PDB file of C-alpha atoms in Angstrom:
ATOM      1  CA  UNK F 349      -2.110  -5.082  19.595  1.00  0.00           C
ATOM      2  CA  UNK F 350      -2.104  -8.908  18.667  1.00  0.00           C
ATOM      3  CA  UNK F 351      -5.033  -9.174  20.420  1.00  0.00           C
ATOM      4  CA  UNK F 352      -6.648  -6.792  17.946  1.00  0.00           C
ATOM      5  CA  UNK F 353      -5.424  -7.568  15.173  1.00  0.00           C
ATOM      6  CA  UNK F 354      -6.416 -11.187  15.579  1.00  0.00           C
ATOM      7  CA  UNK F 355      -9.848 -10.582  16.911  1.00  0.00           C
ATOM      8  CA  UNK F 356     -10.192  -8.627  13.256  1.00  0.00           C
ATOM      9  CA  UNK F 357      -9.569 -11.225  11.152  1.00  0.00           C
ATOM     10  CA  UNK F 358      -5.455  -9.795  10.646  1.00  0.00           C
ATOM     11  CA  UNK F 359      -6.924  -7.413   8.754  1.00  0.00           C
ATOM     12  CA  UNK F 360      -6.453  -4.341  10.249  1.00  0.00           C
ATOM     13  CA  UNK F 361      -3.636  -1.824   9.532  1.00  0.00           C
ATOM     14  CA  UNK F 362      -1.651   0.726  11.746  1.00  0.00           C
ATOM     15  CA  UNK F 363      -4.468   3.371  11.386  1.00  0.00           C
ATOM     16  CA  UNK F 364      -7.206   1.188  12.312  1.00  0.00           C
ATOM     17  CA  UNK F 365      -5.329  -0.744  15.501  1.00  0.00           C
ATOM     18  CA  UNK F 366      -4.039   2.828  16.616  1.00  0.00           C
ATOM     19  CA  UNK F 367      -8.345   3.794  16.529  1.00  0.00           C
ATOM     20  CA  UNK F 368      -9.428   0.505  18.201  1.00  0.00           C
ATOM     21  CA  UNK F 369      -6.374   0.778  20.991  1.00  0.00           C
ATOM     22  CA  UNK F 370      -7.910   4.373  21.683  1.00  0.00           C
ATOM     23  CA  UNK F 371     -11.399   2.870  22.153  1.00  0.00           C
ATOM     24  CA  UNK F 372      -9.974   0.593  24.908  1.00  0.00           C
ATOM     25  CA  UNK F 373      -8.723   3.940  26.363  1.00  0.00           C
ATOM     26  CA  UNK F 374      -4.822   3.171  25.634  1.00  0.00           C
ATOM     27  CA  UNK F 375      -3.685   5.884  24.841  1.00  0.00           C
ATOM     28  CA  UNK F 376      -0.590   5.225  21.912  1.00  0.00           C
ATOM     29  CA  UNK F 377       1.091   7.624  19.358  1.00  0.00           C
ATOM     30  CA  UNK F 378      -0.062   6.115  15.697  1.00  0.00           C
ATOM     31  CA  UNK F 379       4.232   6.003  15.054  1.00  0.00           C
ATOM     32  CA  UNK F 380       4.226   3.409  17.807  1.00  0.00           C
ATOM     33  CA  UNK F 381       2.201   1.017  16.935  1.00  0.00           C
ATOM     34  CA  UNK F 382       3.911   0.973  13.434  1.00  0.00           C
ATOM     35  CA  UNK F 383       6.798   0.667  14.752  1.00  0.00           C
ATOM     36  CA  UNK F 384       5.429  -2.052  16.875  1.00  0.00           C
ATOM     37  CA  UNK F 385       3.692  -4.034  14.168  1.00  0.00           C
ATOM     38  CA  UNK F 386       6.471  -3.628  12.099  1.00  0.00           C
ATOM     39  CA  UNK F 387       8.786  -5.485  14.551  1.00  0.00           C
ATOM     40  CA  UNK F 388       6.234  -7.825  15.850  1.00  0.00           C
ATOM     41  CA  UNK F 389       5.733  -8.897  11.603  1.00  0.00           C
ATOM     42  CA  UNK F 390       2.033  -7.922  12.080  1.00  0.00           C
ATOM     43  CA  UNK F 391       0.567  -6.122   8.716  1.00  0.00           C
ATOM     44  CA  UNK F 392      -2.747  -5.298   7.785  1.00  0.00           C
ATOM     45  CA  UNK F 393      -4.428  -6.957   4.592  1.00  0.00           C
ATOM     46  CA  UNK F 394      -3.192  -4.819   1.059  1.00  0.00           C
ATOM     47  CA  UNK F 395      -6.375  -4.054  -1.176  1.00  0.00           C
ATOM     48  CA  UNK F 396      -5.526  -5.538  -4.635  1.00  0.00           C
ATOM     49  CA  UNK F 397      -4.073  -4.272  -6.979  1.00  0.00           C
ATOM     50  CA  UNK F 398      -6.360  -3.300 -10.324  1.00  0.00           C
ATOM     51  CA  UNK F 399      -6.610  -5.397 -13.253  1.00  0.00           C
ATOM     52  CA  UNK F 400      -5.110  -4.573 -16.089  1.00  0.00           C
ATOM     53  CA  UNK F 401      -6.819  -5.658 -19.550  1.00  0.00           C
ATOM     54  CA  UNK F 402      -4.816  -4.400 -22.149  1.00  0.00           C
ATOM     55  CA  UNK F 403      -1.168  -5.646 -23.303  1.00  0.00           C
ATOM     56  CA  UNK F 404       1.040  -4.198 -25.670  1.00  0.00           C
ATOM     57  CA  UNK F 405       1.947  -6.036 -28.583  1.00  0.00           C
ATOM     58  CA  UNK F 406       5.186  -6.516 -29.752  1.00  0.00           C
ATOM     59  CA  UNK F 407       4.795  -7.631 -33.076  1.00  0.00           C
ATOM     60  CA  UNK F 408       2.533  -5.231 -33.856  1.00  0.00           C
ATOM     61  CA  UNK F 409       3.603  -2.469 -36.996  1.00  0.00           C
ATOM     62  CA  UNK F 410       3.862   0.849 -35.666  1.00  0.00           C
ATOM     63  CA  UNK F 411       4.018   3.602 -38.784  1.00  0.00           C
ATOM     64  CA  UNK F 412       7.279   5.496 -38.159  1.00  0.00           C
ATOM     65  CA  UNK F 413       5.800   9.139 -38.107  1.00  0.00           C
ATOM     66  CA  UNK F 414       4.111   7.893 -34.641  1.00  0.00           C
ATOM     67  CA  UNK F 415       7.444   7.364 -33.555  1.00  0.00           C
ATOM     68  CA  UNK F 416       8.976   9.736 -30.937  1.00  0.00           C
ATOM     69  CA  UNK F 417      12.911  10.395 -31.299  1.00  0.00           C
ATOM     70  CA  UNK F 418      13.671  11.648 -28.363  1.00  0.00           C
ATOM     71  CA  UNK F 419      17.858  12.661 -27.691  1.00  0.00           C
ATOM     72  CA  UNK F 420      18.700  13.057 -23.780  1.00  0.00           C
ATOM     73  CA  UNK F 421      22.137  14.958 -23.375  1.00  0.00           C
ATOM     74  CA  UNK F 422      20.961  16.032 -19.752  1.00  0.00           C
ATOM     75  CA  UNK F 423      21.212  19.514 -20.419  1.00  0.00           C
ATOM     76  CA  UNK F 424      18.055  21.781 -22.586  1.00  0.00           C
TER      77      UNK F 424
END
């Protein structure tokens, strides 16, 4: 599994070893080779998270009939 994960660049996750290991005809439950990364500290390469553009403002006047009063006694 090292072996494939390092020949991709350490970018590959569990789904993607579990496919290549089944091309070399070893033939490995998906749950194992998490398992197996997980203890071995091998993890494939997160996609990024998106951007985002807007930020609330604090100082910014809200009109109070926009405000919601909401009143949570856990029971309707």
């Amino acid at each position: 599994m090292r072996r494939v994960w390092n020949d991709n660049f350490q970018v590959y996750g569990t789904r993607k070893i579990w496919r290549q290991l089944l091309r070399y005809e070893i033939e490995v439950a998906r749950c194992t080779v998490e398992r197996l990364m997980c203890k071995m500290g091998l993890a494939g390469e997160v996609r990024g998270k998106k951007v985002r553009i807007t930020t609330p403002e604090d100082d910014v006047f809200c009109p109070t009939d926009l405000r919601v009063l909401r009143k949570s006694s856990g029971r309707f």
